[in-house]
């Protein structure tokens, strides 16, 4: 029998109940107790705890200050000619990528030069050639000119968090960047994903994905050995909830509307001024 949810915020999504875990901004090198402590109280055996990748990365201190990188000619070319013009006006419309992505590409500022340099140096050309969301680097939930990289060893983190919760639950860390399906195979441009999803495909995965089926958010690591289909289903229920939030900062361009400040002027205090939902509990009804 499910615990009484009368006094706990929740919604239903088909056959599932979604219970958000709301916190302040999880700061660099801070533990994840603000997620784990309520999870311990609310979760039941068989529940899923789905955590966004960025709070995990920030808690690990995986922030990079892009102002420390001097853009090369290659980075400038990839930003302006390749991403802004070729993808924004030619490849993007031909392949039918999201109109929001095309709009964002067409207004790429010069400040993006340093971002491309970071991608080139840390992940290489195959990720830098991807026009947006390169290597899963998050620009929207980090202070100042910092960005957050993907978490280190998300599967290990998921297993550790399950052990802290101390119940028979499934902990999953996800990224909103897509997993695709083509010819019966699952793949993603992201550097990492759960077993069963071919990862680290970079721009090749992105292009191939536009010709296949977008399956939604990518499970990066999981405490259990689950099927790709189950992982994707649960990840997408979590993403559906995130998309419903007024405070969602899915891209760098949404930062200004949520926080009321320019992207490069974001402070930890500003990030901490809004309610964050870094995780949701998902329970079968």
Tab-separated table of C-alpha atoms in Angstrom:
chain	number	residue	atom	x	y	z
A	1	UNK	CA	0.000	0.000	0.000
A	2	UNK	CA	1.407	3.381	-1.000
A	3	UNK	CA	2.097	5.871	1.740
A	4	UNK	CA	-0.490	8.616	2.122
A	5	UNK	CA	0.431	11.367	-0.322
A	6	UNK	CA	-2.283	13.755	0.858
A	7	UNK	CA	0.233	16.225	2.284
A	8	UNK	CA	2.958	15.589	-0.294
A	9	UNK	CA	3.081	17.479	-3.593
A	10	UNK	CA	2.540	15.097	-6.489
A	11	UNK	CA	0.901	14.675	-9.888
A	12	UNK	CA	-0.177	11.701	-11.930
A	13	UNK	CA	1.215	10.803	-15.345
A	14	UNK	CA	-0.646	7.865	-16.818
A	15	UNK	CA	0.020	4.846	-14.619
A	16	UNK	CA	2.609	6.673	-12.519
A	17	UNK	CA	2.725	9.140	-9.648
A	18	UNK	CA	5.414	11.840	-9.866
A	19	UNK	CA	6.651	13.374	-6.601
A	20	UNK	CA	9.026	16.338	-7.029
A	21	UNK	CA	11.943	16.916	-4.683
A	22	UNK	CA	12.366	20.671	-4.375
A	23	UNK	CA	15.585	22.248	-3.130
A	24	UNK	CA	17.674	25.373	-3.278
A	25	UNK	CA	20.603	25.545	-5.701
A	26	UNK	CA	23.011	22.677	-5.048
A	27	UNK	CA	26.369	24.422	-4.913
A	28	UNK	CA	29.807	23.317	-6.107
A	29	UNK	CA	31.270	20.531	-3.961
A	30	UNK	CA	28.117	20.380	-1.833
A	31	UNK	CA	26.666	16.968	-1.000
A	32	UNK	CA	23.318	15.739	-2.324
A	33	UNK	CA	21.649	15.447	1.082
A	34	UNK	CA	18.910	17.893	0.053
A	35	UNK	CA	17.814	15.226	-2.435
A	36	UNK	CA	18.612	12.087	-0.444
A	37	UNK	CA	17.058	13.068	2.894
A	38	UNK	CA	13.515	13.639	1.547
A	39	UNK	CA	13.929	10.601	-0.716
A	40	UNK	CA	14.612	8.437	2.342
A	41	UNK	CA	11.400	9.643	3.954
A	42	UNK	CA	9.085	9.396	0.945
A	43	UNK	CA	10.372	6.508	-1.163
A	44	UNK	CA	8.991	2.991	-1.052
A	45	UNK	CA	10.431	-0.237	-2.414
A	46	UNK	CA	9.961	-0.307	-6.183
A	47	UNK	CA	10.107	3.493	-6.622
A	48	UNK	CA	12.421	5.297	-9.024
A	49	UNK	CA	14.501	8.334	-8.087
A	50	UNK	CA	15.399	10.262	-11.229
A	51	UNK	CA	18.054	12.957	-10.839
A	52	UNK	CA	19.085	15.566	-13.405
A	53	UNK	CA	22.729	15.424	-14.392
A	54	UNK	CA	23.652	19.045	-13.619
A	55	UNK	CA	23.192	19.045	-9.819
A	56	UNK	CA	25.257	15.861	-9.673
A	57	UNK	CA	27.998	17.444	-11.792
A	58	UNK	CA	27.998	20.669	-9.773
A	59	UNK	CA	28.144	18.714	-6.517
A	60	UNK	CA	31.216	16.956	-7.911
A	61	UNK	CA	32.786	20.334	-8.683
A	62	UNK	CA	32.804	19.618	-12.418
A	63	UNK	CA	32.642	23.283	-13.402
A	64	UNK	CA	34.805	24.879	-16.074
A	65	UNK	CA	35.251	28.640	-16.364
A	66	UNK	CA	35.088	29.392	-20.075
A	67	UNK	CA	36.649	32.826	-19.597
A	68	UNK	CA	39.956	31.007	-19.034
A	69	UNK	CA	39.920	29.697	-22.621
A	70	UNK	CA	41.198	31.707	-25.571
A	71	UNK	CA	39.263	30.703	-28.700
A	72	UNK	CA	41.278	29.395	-31.619
A	73	UNK	CA	40.505	30.086	-35.269
A	74	UNK	CA	38.983	26.604	-35.428
A	75	UNK	CA	36.613	27.440	-32.554
A	76	UNK	CA	35.594	30.705	-34.229
A	77	UNK	CA	34.975	28.926	-37.546
A	78	UNK	CA	32.908	26.189	-35.872
A	79	UNK	CA	30.826	28.796	-34.037
A	80	UNK	CA	30.149	31.249	-36.828
A	81	UNK	CA	30.406	29.488	-40.179
A	82	UNK	CA	29.585	25.926	-39.156
A	83	UNK	CA	27.014	26.281	-36.361
A	84	UNK	CA	25.432	29.706	-36.871
A	85	UNK	CA	25.181	29.800	-40.662
A	86	UNK	CA	25.486	26.277	-42.088
A	87	UNK	CA	23.437	24.593	-39.351
A	88	UNK	CA	21.233	27.591	-38.631
A	89	UNK	CA	20.253	28.216	-42.239
A	90	UNK	CA	21.071	25.073	-44.275
A	91	UNK	CA	21.528	21.748	-42.475
A	92	UNK	CA	19.106	22.481	-39.626
A	93	UNK	CA	16.088	23.268	-41.824
A	94	UNK	CA	16.902	20.406	-44.213
A	95	UNK	CA	17.107	17.858	-41.385
A	96	UNK	CA	14.074	19.299	-39.635
A	97	UNK	CA	15.692	20.032	-36.270
A	98	UNK	CA	13.659	21.909	-33.659
A	99	UNK	CA	12.667	25.467	-34.591
A	100	UNK	CA	13.862	26.610	-31.160
A	101	UNK	CA	17.304	25.150	-31.868
A	102	UNK	CA	17.455	26.836	-35.279
A	103	UNK	CA	16.452	30.162	-33.731
A	104	UNK	CA	19.129	29.837	-31.053
A	105	UNK	CA	21.793	28.898	-33.614
A	106	UNK	CA	21.001	31.934	-35.741
A	107	UNK	CA	21.638	34.258	-32.806
A	108	UNK	CA	24.831	32.677	-31.458
A	109	UNK	CA	26.914	35.467	-29.864
A	110	UNK	CA	30.687	35.830	-30.109
A	111	UNK	CA	30.908	34.715	-26.476
A	112	UNK	CA	30.197	31.226	-27.793
A	113	UNK	CA	33.719	31.125	-29.280
A	114	UNK	CA	35.166	30.215	-25.881
A	115	UNK	CA	32.528	27.535	-25.407
A	116	UNK	CA	33.527	25.829	-28.655
A	117	UNK	CA	37.149	25.991	-27.537
A	118	UNK	CA	36.226	24.202	-24.299
A	119	UNK	CA	34.458	21.473	-26.278
A	120	UNK	CA	37.411	21.124	-28.658
A	121	UNK	CA	39.970	20.841	-25.874
A	122	UNK	CA	38.007	18.566	-23.545
A	123	UNK	CA	36.026	16.377	-25.951
A	124	UNK	CA	37.494	16.778	-29.432
A	125	UNK	CA	36.268	17.610	-32.897
A	126	UNK	CA	33.471	15.036	-33.188
A	127	UNK	CA	31.650	16.716	-30.311
A	128	UNK	CA	32.577	20.263	-31.323
A	129	UNK	CA	31.052	19.657	-34.759
A	130	UNK	CA	27.681	19.124	-33.084
A	131	UNK	CA	25.928	22.501	-33.461
A	132	UNK	CA	24.330	22.575	-30.000
A	133	UNK	CA	24.385	20.776	-26.620
A	134	UNK	CA	27.904	19.597	-27.361
A	135	UNK	CA	28.993	16.674	-25.153
A	136	UNK	CA	26.162	17.393	-22.735
A	137	UNK	CA	27.891	20.514	-21.374
A	138	UNK	CA	25.313	22.613	-19.487
A	139	UNK	CA	25.524	26.383	-19.814
A	140	UNK	CA	22.276	27.254	-18.068
A	141	UNK	CA	22.630	26.188	-14.433
A	142	UNK	CA	26.105	27.403	-13.546
A	143	UNK	CA	27.281	30.766	-12.191
A	144	UNK	CA	29.043	33.466	-14.197
A	145	UNK	CA	31.042	32.221	-17.168
A	146	UNK	CA	31.166	28.670	-15.827
A	147	UNK	CA	29.622	25.602	-17.433
A	148	UNK	CA	29.117	22.142	-15.977
A	149	UNK	CA	30.404	18.976	-17.594
A	150	UNK	CA	28.594	15.657	-17.405
A	151	UNK	CA	28.911	13.819	-14.066
A	152	UNK	CA	31.885	11.586	-13.482
A	153	UNK	CA	30.865	7.902	-13.367
A	154	UNK	CA	27.080	8.414	-13.017
A	155	UNK	CA	26.461	4.679	-12.587
A	156	UNK	CA	28.704	4.582	-9.522
A	157	UNK	CA	26.978	7.681	-8.142
A	158	UNK	CA	23.541	6.116	-8.681
A	159	UNK	CA	24.584	2.969	-6.802
A	160	UNK	CA	26.024	5.032	-3.924
A	161	UNK	CA	22.857	7.097	-3.626
A	162	UNK	CA	20.707	3.961	-3.571
A	163	UNK	CA	22.842	2.611	-0.732
A	164	UNK	CA	22.296	5.874	1.189
A	165	UNK	CA	18.535	5.626	0.717
A	166	UNK	CA	18.651	2.080	2.030
A	167	UNK	CA	15.593	0.748	0.216
A	168	UNK	CA	14.911	-1.464	-2.781
A	169	UNK	CA	14.643	1.438	-5.214
A	170	UNK	CA	16.104	2.368	-8.589
A	171	UNK	CA	18.216	5.517	-8.841
A	172	UNK	CA	18.813	6.969	-12.287
A	173	UNK	CA	20.782	10.017	-13.474
A	174	UNK	CA	19.563	11.476	-16.772
A	175	UNK	CA	20.360	14.146	-19.356
A	176	UNK	CA	17.716	15.841	-21.488
A	177	UNK	CA	19.919	15.448	-24.573
A	178	UNK	CA	18.345	12.842	-26.813
A	179	UNK	CA	18.703	9.150	-27.306
A	180	UNK	CA	17.751	8.080	-30.829
A	181	UNK	CA	16.626	4.817	-32.374
A	182	UNK	CA	17.361	3.667	-35.910
A	183	UNK	CA	17.341	0.162	-37.381
A	184	UNK	CA	16.520	-1.257	-33.964
A	185	UNK	CA	19.569	0.288	-32.258
A	186	UNK	CA	19.673	2.970	-29.582
A	187	UNK	CA	22.413	5.629	-29.675
A	188	UNK	CA	23.268	9.124	-28.448
A	189	UNK	CA	25.774	11.849	-29.210
A	190	UNK	CA	26.532	12.136	-25.482
A	191	UNK	CA	29.865	10.757	-24.217
A	192	UNK	CA	28.160	8.350	-21.782
A	193	UNK	CA	24.893	6.430	-21.381
A	194	UNK	CA	23.557	3.263	-19.755
A	195	UNK	CA	24.318	-0.139	-21.254
A	196	UNK	CA	22.299	-0.760	-24.398
A	197	UNK	CA	22.643	2.791	-25.701
A	198	UNK	CA	25.637	3.366	-27.948
A	199	UNK	CA	27.277	6.530	-26.640
A	200	UNK	CA	29.998	9.000	-27.635
A	201	UNK	CA	28.724	9.387	-31.209
A	202	UNK	CA	29.065	13.182	-31.286
A	203	UNK	CA	27.928	14.895	-34.470
A	204	UNK	CA	27.549	11.582	-36.331
A	205	UNK	CA	25.014	10.442	-33.755
A	206	UNK	CA	23.236	13.795	-33.980
A	207	UNK	CA	22.917	13.701	-37.770
A	208	UNK	CA	21.951	10.032	-37.811
A	209	UNK	CA	19.451	10.758	-35.065
A	210	UNK	CA	17.651	13.349	-37.187
A	211	UNK	CA	17.038	10.552	-39.683
A	212	UNK	CA	15.840	8.171	-36.980
A	213	UNK	CA	13.440	8.398	-34.042
A	214	UNK	CA	13.992	10.714	-31.090
A	215	UNK	CA	13.345	8.605	-27.999
A	216	UNK	CA	13.678	11.465	-25.485
A	217	UNK	CA	16.007	11.941	-22.519
A	218	UNK	CA	19.124	9.828	-22.056
A	219	UNK	CA	19.722	7.737	-18.922
A	220	UNK	CA	23.418	8.287	-18.107
A	221	UNK	CA	23.749	5.910	-15.182
A	222	UNK	CA	21.496	3.631	-13.181
A	223	UNK	CA	21.775	1.696	-9.949
A	224	UNK	CA	20.056	-1.321	-11.538
A	225	UNK	CA	20.501	-3.305	-14.731
A	226	UNK	CA	17.330	-2.206	-16.474
A	227	UNK	CA	16.283	-2.402	-20.099
A	228	UNK	CA	16.803	0.586	-22.338
A	229	UNK	CA	13.048	0.743	-22.915
A	230	UNK	CA	12.303	0.952	-19.191
A	231	UNK	CA	15.051	3.520	-18.638
A	232	UNK	CA	13.769	5.742	-21.440
A	233	UNK	CA	10.164	5.501	-20.242
A	234	UNK	CA	11.037	6.574	-16.705
A	235	UNK	CA	13.457	9.275	-17.902
A	236	UNK	CA	10.788	10.798	-20.116
A	237	UNK	CA	8.192	10.857	-17.342
A	238	UNK	CA	10.720	12.852	-15.310
A	239	UNK	CA	11.417	15.184	-18.231
A	240	UNK	CA	7.695	15.755	-18.794
A	241	UNK	CA	7.461	17.062	-15.233
A	242	UNK	CA	10.510	19.299	-15.636
A	243	UNK	CA	9.050	20.837	-18.800
A	244	UNK	CA	5.928	21.823	-16.869
A	245	UNK	CA	7.883	24.017	-14.435
A	246	UNK	CA	7.959	27.797	-14.800
A	247	UNK	CA	11.536	27.786	-13.477
A	248	UNK	CA	12.863	25.361	-16.070
A	249	UNK	CA	16.119	26.646	-17.583
A	250	UNK	CA	16.539	24.226	-20.441
A	251	UNK	CA	18.843	26.476	-22.457
A	252	UNK	CA	21.160	29.404	-21.835
A	253	UNK	CA	18.591	31.641	-23.532
A	254	UNK	CA	15.953	30.862	-20.885
A	255	UNK	CA	18.175	32.080	-18.043
A	256	UNK	CA	17.269	35.736	-18.506
A	257	UNK	CA	13.519	35.119	-18.425
A	258	UNK	CA	13.761	32.983	-15.274
A	259	UNK	CA	16.406	34.852	-13.270
A	260	UNK	CA	16.084	38.326	-14.783
A	261	UNK	CA	19.802	38.615	-15.421
A	262	UNK	CA	22.162	38.258	-18.362
A	263	UNK	CA	23.696	34.846	-18.883
A	264	UNK	CA	27.220	35.933	-17.916
A	265	UNK	CA	26.005	37.750	-14.783
A	266	UNK	CA	24.379	34.779	-13.079
A	267	UNK	CA	25.488	34.411	-9.464
A	268	UNK	CA	25.094	31.520	-7.050
A	269	UNK	CA	22.808	33.823	-5.043
A	270	UNK	CA	20.589	34.353	-8.101
A	271	UNK	CA	20.494	30.634	-8.780
A	272	UNK	CA	19.616	30.051	-5.129
A	273	UNK	CA	16.759	32.575	-5.286
A	274	UNK	CA	14.447	30.196	-7.136
A	275	UNK	CA	13.082	26.778	-6.312
A	276	UNK	CA	14.927	23.971	-8.068
A	277	UNK	CA	13.593	20.492	-8.764
A	278	UNK	CA	16.768	18.448	-9.258
A	279	UNK	CA	14.992	15.127	-8.824
A	280	UNK	CA	11.624	13.417	-8.920
A	281	UNK	CA	10.349	10.216	-7.371
A	282	UNK	CA	8.322	8.097	-9.777
A	283	UNK	CA	5.978	5.490	-8.389
A	284	UNK	CA	3.748	2.973	-10.125
A	285	UNK	CA	0.105	3.628	-9.154
